[in-house]
mmCIF file with all atom_site columns, C-alpha atoms and ligand atoms in Angstrom:
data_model
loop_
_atom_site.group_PDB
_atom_site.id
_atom_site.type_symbol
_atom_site.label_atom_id
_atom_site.label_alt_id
_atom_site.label_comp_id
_atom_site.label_asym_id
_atom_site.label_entity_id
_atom_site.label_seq_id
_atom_site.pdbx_PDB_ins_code
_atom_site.Cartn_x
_atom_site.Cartn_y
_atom_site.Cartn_z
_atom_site.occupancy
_atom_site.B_iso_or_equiv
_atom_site.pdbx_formal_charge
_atom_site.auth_seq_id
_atom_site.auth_comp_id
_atom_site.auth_asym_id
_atom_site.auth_atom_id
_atom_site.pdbx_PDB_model_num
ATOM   1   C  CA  . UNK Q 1 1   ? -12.427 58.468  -61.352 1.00 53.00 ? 1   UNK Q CA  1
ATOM   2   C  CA  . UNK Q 1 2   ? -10.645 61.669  -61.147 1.00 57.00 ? 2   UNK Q CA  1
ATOM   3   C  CA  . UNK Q 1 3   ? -6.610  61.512  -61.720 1.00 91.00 ? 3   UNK Q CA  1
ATOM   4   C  CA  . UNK Q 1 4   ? -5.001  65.001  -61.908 1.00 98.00 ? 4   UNK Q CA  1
ATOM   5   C  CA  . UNK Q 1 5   ? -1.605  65.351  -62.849 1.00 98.00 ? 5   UNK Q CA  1
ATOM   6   C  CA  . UNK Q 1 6   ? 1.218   67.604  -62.397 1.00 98.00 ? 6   UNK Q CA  1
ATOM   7   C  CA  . UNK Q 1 7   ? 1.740   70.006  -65.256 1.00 98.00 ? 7   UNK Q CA  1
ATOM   8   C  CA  . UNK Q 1 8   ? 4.635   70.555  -66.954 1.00 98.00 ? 8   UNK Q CA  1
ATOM   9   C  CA  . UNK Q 1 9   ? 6.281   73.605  -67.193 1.00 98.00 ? 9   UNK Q CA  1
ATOM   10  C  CA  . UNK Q 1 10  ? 7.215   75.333  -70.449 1.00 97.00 ? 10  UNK Q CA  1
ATOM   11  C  CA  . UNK Q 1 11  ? 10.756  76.201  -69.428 1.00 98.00 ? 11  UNK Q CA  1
ATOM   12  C  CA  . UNK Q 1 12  ? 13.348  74.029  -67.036 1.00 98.00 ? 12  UNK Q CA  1
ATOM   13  C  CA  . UNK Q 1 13  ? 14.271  74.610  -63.714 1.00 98.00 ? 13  UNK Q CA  1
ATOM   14  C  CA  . UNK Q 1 14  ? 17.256  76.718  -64.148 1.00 98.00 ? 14  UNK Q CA  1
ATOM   15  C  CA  . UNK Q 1 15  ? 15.729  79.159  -66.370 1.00 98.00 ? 15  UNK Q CA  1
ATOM   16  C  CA  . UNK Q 1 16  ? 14.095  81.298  -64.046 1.00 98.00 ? 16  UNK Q CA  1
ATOM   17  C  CA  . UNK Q 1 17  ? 17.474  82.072  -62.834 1.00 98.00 ? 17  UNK Q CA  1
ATOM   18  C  CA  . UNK Q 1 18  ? 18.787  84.098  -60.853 1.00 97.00 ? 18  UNK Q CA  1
ATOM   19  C  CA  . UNK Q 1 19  ? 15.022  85.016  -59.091 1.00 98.00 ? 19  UNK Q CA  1
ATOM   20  C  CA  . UNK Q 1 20  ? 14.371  81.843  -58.901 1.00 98.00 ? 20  UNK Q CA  1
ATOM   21  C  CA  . UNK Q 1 21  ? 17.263  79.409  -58.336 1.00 98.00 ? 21  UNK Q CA  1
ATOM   22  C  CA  . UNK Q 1 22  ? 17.143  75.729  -60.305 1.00 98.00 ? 22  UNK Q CA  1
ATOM   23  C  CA  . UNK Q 1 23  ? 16.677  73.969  -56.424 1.00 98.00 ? 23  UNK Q CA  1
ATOM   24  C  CA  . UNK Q 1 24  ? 14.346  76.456  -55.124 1.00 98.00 ? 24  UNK Q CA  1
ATOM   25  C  CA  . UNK Q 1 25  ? 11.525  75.728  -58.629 1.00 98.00 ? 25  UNK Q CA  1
ATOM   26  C  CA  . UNK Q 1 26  ? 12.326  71.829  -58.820 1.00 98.00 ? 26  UNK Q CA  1
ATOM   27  C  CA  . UNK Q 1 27  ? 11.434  71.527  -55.049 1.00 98.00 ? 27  UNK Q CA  1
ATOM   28  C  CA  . UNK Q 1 28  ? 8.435   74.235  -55.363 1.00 98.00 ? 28  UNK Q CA  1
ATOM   29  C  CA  . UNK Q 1 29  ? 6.999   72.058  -58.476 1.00 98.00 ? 29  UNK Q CA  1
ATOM   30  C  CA  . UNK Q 1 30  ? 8.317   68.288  -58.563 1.00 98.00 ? 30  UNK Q CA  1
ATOM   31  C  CA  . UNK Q 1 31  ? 7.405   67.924  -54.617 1.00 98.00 ? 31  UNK Q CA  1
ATOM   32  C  CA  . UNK Q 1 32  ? 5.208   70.718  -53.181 1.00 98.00 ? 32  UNK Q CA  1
ATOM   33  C  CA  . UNK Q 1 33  ? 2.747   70.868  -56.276 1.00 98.00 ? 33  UNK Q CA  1
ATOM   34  C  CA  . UNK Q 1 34  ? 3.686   67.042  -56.707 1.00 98.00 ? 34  UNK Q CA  1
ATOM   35  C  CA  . UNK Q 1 35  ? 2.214   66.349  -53.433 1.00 98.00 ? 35  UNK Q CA  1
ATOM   36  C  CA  . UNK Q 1 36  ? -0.869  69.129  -53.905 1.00 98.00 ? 36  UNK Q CA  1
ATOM   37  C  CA  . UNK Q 1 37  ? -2.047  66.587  -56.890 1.00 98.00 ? 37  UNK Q CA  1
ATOM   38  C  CA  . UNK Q 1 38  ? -0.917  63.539  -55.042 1.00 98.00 ? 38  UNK Q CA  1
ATOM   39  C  CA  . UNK Q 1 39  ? -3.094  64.185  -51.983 1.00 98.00 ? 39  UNK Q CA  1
ATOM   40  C  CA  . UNK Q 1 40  ? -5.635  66.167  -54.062 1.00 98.00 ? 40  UNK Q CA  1
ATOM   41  C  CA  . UNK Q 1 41  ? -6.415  62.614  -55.898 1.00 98.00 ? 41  UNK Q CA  1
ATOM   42  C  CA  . UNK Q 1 42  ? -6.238  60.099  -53.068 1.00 97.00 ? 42  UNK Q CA  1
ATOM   43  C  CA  . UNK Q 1 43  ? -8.813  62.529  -51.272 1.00 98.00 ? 43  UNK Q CA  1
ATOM   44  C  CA  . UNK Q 1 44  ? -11.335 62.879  -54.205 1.00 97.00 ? 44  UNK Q CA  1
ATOM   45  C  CA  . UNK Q 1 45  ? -10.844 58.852  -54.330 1.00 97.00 ? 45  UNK Q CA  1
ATOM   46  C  CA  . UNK Q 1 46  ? -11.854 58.564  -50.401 1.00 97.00 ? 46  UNK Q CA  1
ATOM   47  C  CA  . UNK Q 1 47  ? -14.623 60.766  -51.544 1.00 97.00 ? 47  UNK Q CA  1
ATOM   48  C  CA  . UNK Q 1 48  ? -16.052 58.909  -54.018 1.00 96.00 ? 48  UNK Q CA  1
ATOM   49  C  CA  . UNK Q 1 49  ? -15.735 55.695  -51.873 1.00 97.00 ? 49  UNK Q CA  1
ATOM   50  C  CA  . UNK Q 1 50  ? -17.395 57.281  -49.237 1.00 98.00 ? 50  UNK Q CA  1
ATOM   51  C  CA  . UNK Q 1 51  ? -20.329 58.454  -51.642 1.00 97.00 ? 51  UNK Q CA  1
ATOM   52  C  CA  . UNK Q 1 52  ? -21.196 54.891  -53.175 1.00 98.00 ? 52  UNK Q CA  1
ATOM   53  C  CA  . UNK Q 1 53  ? -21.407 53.966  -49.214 1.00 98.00 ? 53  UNK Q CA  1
ATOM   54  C  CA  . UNK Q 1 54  ? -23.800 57.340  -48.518 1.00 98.00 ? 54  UNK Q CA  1
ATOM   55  C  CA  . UNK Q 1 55  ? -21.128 58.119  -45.566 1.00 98.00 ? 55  UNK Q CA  1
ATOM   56  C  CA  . UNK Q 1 56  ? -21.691 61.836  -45.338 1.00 98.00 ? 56  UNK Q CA  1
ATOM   57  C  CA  . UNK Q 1 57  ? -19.785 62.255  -42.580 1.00 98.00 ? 57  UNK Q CA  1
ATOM   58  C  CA  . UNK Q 1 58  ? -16.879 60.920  -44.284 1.00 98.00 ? 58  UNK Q CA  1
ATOM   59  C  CA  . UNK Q 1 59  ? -18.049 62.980  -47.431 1.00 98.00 ? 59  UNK Q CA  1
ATOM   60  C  CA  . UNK Q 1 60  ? -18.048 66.163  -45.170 1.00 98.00 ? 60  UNK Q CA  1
ATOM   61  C  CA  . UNK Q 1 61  ? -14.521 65.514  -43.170 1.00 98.00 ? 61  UNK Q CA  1
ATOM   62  C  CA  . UNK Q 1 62  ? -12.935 64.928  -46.782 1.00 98.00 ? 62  UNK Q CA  1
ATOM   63  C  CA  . UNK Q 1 63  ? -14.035 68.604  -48.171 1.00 98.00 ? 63  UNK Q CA  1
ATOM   64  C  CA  . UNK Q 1 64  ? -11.079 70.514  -46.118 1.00 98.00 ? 64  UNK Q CA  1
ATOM   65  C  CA  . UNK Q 1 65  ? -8.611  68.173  -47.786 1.00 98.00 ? 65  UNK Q CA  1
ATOM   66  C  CA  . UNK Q 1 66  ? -10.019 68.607  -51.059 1.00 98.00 ? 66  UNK Q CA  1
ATOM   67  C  CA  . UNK Q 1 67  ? -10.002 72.841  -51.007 1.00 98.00 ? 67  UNK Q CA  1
ATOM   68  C  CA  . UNK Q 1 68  ? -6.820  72.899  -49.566 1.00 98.00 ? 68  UNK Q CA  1
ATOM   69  C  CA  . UNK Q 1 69  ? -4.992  70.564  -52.149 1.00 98.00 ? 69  UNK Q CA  1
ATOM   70  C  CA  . UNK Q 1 70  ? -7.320  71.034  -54.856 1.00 98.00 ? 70  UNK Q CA  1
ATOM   71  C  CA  . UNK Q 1 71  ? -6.617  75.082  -54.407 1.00 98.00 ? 71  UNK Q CA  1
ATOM   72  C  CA  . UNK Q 1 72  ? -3.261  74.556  -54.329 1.00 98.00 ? 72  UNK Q CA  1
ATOM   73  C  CA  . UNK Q 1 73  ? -2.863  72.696  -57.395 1.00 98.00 ? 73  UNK Q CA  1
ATOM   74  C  CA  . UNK Q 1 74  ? -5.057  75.319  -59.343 1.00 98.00 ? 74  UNK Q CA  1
ATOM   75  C  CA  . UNK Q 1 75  ? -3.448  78.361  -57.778 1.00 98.00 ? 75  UNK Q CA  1
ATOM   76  C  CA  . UNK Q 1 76  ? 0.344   76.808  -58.586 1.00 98.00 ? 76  UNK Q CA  1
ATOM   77  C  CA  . UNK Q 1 77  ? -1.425  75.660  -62.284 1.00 98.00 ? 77  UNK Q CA  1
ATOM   78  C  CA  . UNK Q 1 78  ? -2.432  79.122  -63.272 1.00 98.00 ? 78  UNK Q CA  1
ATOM   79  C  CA  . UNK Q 1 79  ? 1.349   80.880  -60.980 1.00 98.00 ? 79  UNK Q CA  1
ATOM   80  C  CA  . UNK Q 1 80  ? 3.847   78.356  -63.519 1.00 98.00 ? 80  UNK Q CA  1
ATOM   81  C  CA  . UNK Q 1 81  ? 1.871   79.792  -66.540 1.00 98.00 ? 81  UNK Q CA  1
ATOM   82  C  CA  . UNK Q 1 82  ? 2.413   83.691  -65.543 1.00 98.00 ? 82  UNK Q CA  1
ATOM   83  C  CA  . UNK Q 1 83  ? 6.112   83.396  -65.284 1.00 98.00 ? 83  UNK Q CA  1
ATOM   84  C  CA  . UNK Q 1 84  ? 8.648   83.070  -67.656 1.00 98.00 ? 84  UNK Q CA  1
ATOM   85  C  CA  . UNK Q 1 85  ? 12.424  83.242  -68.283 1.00 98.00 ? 85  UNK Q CA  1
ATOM   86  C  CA  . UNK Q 1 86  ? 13.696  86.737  -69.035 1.00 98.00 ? 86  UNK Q CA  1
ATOM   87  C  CA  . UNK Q 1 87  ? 15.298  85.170  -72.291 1.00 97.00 ? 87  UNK Q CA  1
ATOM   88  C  CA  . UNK Q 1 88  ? 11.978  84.293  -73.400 1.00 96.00 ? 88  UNK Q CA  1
ATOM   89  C  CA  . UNK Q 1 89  ? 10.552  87.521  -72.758 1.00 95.00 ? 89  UNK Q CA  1
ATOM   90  C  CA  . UNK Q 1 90  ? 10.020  87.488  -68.536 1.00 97.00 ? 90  UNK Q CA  1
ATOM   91  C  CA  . UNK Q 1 91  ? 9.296   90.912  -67.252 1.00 97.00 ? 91  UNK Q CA  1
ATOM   92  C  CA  . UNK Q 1 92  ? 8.465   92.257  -70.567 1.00 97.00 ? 92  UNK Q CA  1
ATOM   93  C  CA  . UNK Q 1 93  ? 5.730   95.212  -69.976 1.00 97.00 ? 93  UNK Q CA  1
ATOM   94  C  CA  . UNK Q 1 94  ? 4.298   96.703  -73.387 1.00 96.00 ? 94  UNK Q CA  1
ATOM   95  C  CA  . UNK Q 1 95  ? 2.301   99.571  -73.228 1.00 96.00 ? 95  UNK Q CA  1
ATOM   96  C  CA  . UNK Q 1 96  ? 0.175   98.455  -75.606 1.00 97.00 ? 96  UNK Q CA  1
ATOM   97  C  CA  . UNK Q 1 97  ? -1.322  95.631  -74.127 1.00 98.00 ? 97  UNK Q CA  1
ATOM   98  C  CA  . UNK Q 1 98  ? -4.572  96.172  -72.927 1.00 98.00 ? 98  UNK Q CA  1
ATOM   99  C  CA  . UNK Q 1 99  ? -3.751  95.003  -69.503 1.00 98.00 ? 99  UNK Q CA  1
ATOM   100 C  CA  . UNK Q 1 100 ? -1.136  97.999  -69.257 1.00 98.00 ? 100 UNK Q CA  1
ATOM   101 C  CA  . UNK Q 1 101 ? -3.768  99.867  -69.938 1.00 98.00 ? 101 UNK Q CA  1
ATOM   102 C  CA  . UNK Q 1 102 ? -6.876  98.595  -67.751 1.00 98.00 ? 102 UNK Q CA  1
ATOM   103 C  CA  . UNK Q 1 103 ? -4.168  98.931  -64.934 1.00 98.00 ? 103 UNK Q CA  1
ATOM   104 C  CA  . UNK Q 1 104 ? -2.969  102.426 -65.838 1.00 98.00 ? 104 UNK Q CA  1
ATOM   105 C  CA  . UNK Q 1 105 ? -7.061  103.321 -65.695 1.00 98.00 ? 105 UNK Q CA  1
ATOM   106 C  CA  . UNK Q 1 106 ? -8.302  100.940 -62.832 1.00 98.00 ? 106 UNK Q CA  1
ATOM   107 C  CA  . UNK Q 1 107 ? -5.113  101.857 -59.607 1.00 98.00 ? 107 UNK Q CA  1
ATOM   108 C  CA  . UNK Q 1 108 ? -3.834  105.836 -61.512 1.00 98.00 ? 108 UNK Q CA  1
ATOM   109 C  CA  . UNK Q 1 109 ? -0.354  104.142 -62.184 1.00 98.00 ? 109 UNK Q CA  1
ATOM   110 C  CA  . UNK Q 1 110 ? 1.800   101.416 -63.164 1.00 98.00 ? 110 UNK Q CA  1
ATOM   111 C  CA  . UNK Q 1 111 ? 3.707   102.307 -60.120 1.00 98.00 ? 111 UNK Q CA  1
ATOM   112 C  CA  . UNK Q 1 112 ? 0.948   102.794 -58.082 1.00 98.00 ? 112 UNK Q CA  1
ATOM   113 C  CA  . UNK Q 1 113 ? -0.747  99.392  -58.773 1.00 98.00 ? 113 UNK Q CA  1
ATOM   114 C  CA  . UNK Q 1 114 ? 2.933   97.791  -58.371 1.00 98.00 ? 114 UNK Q CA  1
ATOM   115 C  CA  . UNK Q 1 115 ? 3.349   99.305  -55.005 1.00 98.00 ? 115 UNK Q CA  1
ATOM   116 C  CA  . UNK Q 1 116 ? 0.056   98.326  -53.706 1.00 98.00 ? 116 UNK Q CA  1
ATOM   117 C  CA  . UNK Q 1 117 ? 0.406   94.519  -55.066 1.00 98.00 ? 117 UNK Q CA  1
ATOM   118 C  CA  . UNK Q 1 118 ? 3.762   94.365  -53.409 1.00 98.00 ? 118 UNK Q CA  1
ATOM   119 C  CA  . UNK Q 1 119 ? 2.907   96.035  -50.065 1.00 98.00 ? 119 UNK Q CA  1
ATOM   120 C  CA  . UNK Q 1 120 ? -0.506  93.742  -49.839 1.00 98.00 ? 120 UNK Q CA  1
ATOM   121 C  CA  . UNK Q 1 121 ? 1.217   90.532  -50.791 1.00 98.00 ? 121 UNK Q CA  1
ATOM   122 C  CA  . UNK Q 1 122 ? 3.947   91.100  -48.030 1.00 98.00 ? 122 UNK Q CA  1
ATOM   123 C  CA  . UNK Q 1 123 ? 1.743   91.510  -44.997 1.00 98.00 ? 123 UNK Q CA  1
ATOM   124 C  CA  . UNK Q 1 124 ? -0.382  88.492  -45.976 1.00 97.00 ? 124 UNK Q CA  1
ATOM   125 C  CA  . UNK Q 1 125 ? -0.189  86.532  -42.704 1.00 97.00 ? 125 UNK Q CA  1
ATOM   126 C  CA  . UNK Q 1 126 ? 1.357   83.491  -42.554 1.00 97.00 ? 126 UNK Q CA  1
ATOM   127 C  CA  . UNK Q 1 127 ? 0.755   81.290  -46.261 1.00 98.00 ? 127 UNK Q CA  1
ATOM   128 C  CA  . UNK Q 1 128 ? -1.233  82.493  -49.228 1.00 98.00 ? 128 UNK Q CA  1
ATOM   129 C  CA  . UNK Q 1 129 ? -1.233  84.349  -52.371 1.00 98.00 ? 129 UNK Q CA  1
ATOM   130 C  CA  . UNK Q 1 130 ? -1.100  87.950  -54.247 1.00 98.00 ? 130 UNK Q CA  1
ATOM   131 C  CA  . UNK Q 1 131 ? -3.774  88.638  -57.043 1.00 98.00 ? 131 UNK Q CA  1
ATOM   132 C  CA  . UNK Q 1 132 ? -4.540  91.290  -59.576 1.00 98.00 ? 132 UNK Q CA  1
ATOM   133 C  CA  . UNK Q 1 133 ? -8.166  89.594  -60.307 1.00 98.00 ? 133 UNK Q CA  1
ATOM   134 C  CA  . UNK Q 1 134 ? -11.154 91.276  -62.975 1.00 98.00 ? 134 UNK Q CA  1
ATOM   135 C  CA  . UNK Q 1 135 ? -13.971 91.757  -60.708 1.00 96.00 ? 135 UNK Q CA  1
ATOM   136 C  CA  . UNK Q 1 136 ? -17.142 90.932  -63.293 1.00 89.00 ? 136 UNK Q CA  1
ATOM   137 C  CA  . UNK Q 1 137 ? -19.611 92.476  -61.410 1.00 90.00 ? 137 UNK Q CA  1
ATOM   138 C  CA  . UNK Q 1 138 ? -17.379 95.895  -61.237 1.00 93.00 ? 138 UNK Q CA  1
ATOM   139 C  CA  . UNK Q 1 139 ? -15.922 95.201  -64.356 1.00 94.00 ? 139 UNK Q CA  1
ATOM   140 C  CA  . UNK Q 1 140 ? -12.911 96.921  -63.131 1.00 97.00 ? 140 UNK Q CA  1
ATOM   141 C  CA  . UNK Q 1 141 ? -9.344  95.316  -62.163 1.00 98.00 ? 141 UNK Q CA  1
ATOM   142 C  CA  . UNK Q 1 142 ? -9.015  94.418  -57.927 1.00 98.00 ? 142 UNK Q CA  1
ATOM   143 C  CA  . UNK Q 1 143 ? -5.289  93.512  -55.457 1.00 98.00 ? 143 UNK Q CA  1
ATOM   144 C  CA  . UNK Q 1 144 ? -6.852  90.623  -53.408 1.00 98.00 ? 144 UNK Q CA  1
ATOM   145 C  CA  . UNK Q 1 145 ? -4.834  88.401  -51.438 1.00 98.00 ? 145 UNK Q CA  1
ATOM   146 C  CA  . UNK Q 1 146 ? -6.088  84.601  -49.979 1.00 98.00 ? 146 UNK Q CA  1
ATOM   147 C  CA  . UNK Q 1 147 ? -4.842  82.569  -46.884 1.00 98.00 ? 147 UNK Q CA  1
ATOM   148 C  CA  . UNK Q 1 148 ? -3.629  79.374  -47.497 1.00 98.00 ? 148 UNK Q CA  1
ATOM   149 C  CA  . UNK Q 1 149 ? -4.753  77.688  -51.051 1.00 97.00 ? 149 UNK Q CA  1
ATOM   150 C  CA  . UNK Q 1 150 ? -8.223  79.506  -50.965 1.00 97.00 ? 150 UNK Q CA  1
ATOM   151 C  CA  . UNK Q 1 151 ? -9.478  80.546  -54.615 1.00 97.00 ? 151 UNK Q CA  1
ATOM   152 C  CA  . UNK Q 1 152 ? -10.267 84.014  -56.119 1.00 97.00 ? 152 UNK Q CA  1
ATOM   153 C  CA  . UNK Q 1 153 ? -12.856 83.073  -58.169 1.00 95.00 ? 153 UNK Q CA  1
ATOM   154 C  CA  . UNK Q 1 154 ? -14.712 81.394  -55.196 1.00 95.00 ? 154 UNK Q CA  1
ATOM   155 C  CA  . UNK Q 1 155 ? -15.154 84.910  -54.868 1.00 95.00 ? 155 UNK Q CA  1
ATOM   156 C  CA  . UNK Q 1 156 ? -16.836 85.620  -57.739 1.00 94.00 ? 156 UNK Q CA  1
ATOM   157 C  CA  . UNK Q 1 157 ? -13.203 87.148  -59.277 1.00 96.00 ? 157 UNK Q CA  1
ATOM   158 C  CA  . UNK Q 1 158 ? -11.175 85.833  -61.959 1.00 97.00 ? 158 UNK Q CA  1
ATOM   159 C  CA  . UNK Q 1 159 ? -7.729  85.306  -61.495 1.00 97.00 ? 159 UNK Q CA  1
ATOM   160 C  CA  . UNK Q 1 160 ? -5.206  87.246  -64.079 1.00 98.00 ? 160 UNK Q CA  1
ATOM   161 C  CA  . UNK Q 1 161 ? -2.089  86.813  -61.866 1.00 98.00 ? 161 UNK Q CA  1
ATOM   162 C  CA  . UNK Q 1 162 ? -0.448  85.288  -58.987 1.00 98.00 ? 162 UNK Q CA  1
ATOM   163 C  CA  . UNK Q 1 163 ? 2.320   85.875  -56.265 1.00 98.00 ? 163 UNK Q CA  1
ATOM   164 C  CA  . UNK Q 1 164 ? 2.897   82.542  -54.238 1.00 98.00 ? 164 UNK Q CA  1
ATOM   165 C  CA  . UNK Q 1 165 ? 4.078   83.930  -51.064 1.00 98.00 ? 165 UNK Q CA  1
ATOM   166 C  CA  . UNK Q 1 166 ? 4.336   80.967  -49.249 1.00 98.00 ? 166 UNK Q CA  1
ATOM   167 C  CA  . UNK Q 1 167 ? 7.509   80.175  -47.335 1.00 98.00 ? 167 UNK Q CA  1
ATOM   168 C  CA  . UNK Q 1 168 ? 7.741   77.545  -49.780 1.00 98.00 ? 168 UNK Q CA  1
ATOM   169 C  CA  . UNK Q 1 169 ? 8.232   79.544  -52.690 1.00 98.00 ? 169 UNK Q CA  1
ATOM   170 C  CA  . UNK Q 1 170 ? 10.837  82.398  -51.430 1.00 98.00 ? 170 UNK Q CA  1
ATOM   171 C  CA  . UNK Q 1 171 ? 12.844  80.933  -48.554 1.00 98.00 ? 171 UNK Q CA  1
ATOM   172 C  CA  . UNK Q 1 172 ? 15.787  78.754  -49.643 1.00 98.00 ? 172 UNK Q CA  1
ATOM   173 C  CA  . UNK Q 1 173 ? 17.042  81.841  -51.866 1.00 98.00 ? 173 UNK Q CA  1
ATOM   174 C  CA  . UNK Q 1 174 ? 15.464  84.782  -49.935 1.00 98.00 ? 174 UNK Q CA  1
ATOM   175 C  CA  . UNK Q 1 175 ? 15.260  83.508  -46.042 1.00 97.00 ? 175 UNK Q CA  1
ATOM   176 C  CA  . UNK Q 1 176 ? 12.694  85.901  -44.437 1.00 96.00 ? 176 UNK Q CA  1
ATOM   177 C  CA  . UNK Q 1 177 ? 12.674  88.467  -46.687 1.00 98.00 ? 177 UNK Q CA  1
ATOM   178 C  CA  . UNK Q 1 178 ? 9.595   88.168  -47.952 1.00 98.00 ? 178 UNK Q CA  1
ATOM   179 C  CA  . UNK Q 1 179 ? 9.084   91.577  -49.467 1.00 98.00 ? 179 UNK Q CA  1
ATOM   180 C  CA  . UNK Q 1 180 ? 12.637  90.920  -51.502 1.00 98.00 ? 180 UNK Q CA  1
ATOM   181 C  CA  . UNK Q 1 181 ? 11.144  87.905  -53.577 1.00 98.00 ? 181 UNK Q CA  1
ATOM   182 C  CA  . UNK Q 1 182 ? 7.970   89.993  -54.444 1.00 98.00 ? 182 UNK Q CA  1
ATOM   183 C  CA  . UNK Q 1 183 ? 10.451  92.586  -55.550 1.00 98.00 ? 183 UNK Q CA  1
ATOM   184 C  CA  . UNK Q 1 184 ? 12.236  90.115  -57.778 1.00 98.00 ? 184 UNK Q CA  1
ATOM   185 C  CA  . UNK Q 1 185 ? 9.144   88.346  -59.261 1.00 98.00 ? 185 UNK Q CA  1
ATOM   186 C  CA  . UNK Q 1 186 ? 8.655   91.094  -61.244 1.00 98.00 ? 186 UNK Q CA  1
ATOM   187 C  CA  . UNK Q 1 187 ? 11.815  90.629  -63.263 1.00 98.00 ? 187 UNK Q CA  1
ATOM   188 C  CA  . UNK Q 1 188 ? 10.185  86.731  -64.739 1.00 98.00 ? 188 UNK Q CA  1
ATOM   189 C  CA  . UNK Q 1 189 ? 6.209   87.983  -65.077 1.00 98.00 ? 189 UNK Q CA  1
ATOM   190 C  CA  . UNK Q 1 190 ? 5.124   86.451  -67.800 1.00 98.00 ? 190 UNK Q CA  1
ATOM   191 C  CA  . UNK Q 1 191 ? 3.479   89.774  -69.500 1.00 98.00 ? 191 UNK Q CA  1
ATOM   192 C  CA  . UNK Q 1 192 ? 2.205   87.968  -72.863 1.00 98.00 ? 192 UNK Q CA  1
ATOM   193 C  CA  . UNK Q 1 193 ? 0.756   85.151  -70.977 1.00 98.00 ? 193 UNK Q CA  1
ATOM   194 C  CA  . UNK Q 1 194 ? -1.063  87.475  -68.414 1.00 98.00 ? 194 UNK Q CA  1
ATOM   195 C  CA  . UNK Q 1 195 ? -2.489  90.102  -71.378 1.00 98.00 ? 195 UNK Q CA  1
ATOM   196 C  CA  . UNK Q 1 196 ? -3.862  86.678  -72.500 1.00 98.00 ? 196 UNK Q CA  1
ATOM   197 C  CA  . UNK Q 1 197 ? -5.791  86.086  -70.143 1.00 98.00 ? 197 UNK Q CA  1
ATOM   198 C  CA  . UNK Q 1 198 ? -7.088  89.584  -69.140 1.00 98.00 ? 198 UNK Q CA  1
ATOM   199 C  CA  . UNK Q 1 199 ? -8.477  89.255  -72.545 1.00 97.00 ? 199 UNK Q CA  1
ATOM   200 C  CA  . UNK Q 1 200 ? -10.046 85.947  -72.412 1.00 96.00 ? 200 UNK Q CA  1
ATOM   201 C  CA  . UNK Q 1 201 ? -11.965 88.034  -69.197 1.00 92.00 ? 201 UNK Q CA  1
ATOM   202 C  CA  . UNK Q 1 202 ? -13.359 90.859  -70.790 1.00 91.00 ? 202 UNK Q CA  1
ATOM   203 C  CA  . UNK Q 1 203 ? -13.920 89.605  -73.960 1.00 84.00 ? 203 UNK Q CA  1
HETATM 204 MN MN1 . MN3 D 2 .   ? 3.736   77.296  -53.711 1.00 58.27 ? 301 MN3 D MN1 1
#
């Protein structure tokens, strides 16, 4: 039987301070992604119920449950990873990392690439998420952005980073100013941890 868990982060919740206030990441992870794996495990355990009885209806109603929270515990998985405190190096850019560089070559610019994550991610409508993905059959670096919990890689991309820009995620700190959290984000990316696994991609 499949039990997922809620990952623990590497840092505590006030360390992503000020971007991201102490309340604002123990809500976001202890009960939003809580409840992602919570409901994400009683589903898969309806589901495998409903297989030993051969209820495919039941199988078939269950699947929407299962992307939904099953997406949103990968997608907040792989966002806690690709941040980091700026004491332990958040926001840290080197030129030498490779990613710097596939960027630099894939969108003209730093700046440019910046601009167009940020301006995507803000007009996403209603809940969903900011990528830079590696696109394998282009082999070249892609902005997407999903509704809701939906994956990257479902679309044949792998996910290097994230931008949560769910209501969830900004608004106690930010209210509707969506575009003022994605500015901020910035500040806590977790550089090291995302040249990791731009790596991993292409190697
Ligand atoms: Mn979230």
């Amino acid at each position: 039987m499949s039990n997922y868990q809620l990952p623990d982060l590497k840092y505590d919740y006030g360390d992503l301070e000020p971007i991201i206030t102490a309340e604002m990441l123990e809500i976001h992870h202890n009960k939003h992604h809580r409840a992602y794996v919570t409901k994400l495990n009683e589903a898969l355990e309806e589901y495998h119920e409903a297989e030993k009885k051969k209820d495919a209806e039941k199988m078939v109603e269950l699947q929407s449950a299962i992307k939904f929270n099953g997406g949103g515990h990968i997608n907040h998985s792989i966002f806690w990873q690709i941040l980091a405190p700026i004491k332990d190096g958040g926001g840290a850019l080197k030129k030498e990392y490779s990613v710097y560089k596939a960027i630099e070559k894939d969108f003209g610019s730093f700046e440019i690439f910046k601009e167009l994550l940020n301006s995507k991610s803000t007009v996403v409508q209603g809940s969903g998420w900011g990528w830079l993905g590696f696109s394998r059959q282009n082999k070249s670096l892609v902005i997407q952005t999903c509704q809701n919990h939906d994956l990257l890689s479902a679309r044949g991309i792998f996910p290097i980073f994230c931008i949560d820009v769910w209501e969830h995620a900004y608004y106690l700190k930010y209210k509707n100013v969506r575009a003022e959290y994605i500015k901020e984000i910035w500040k806590i990316l977790n550089w090291q941890e995302i040249e990791n696994r731009y790596k991993k991609i292409i190697t």
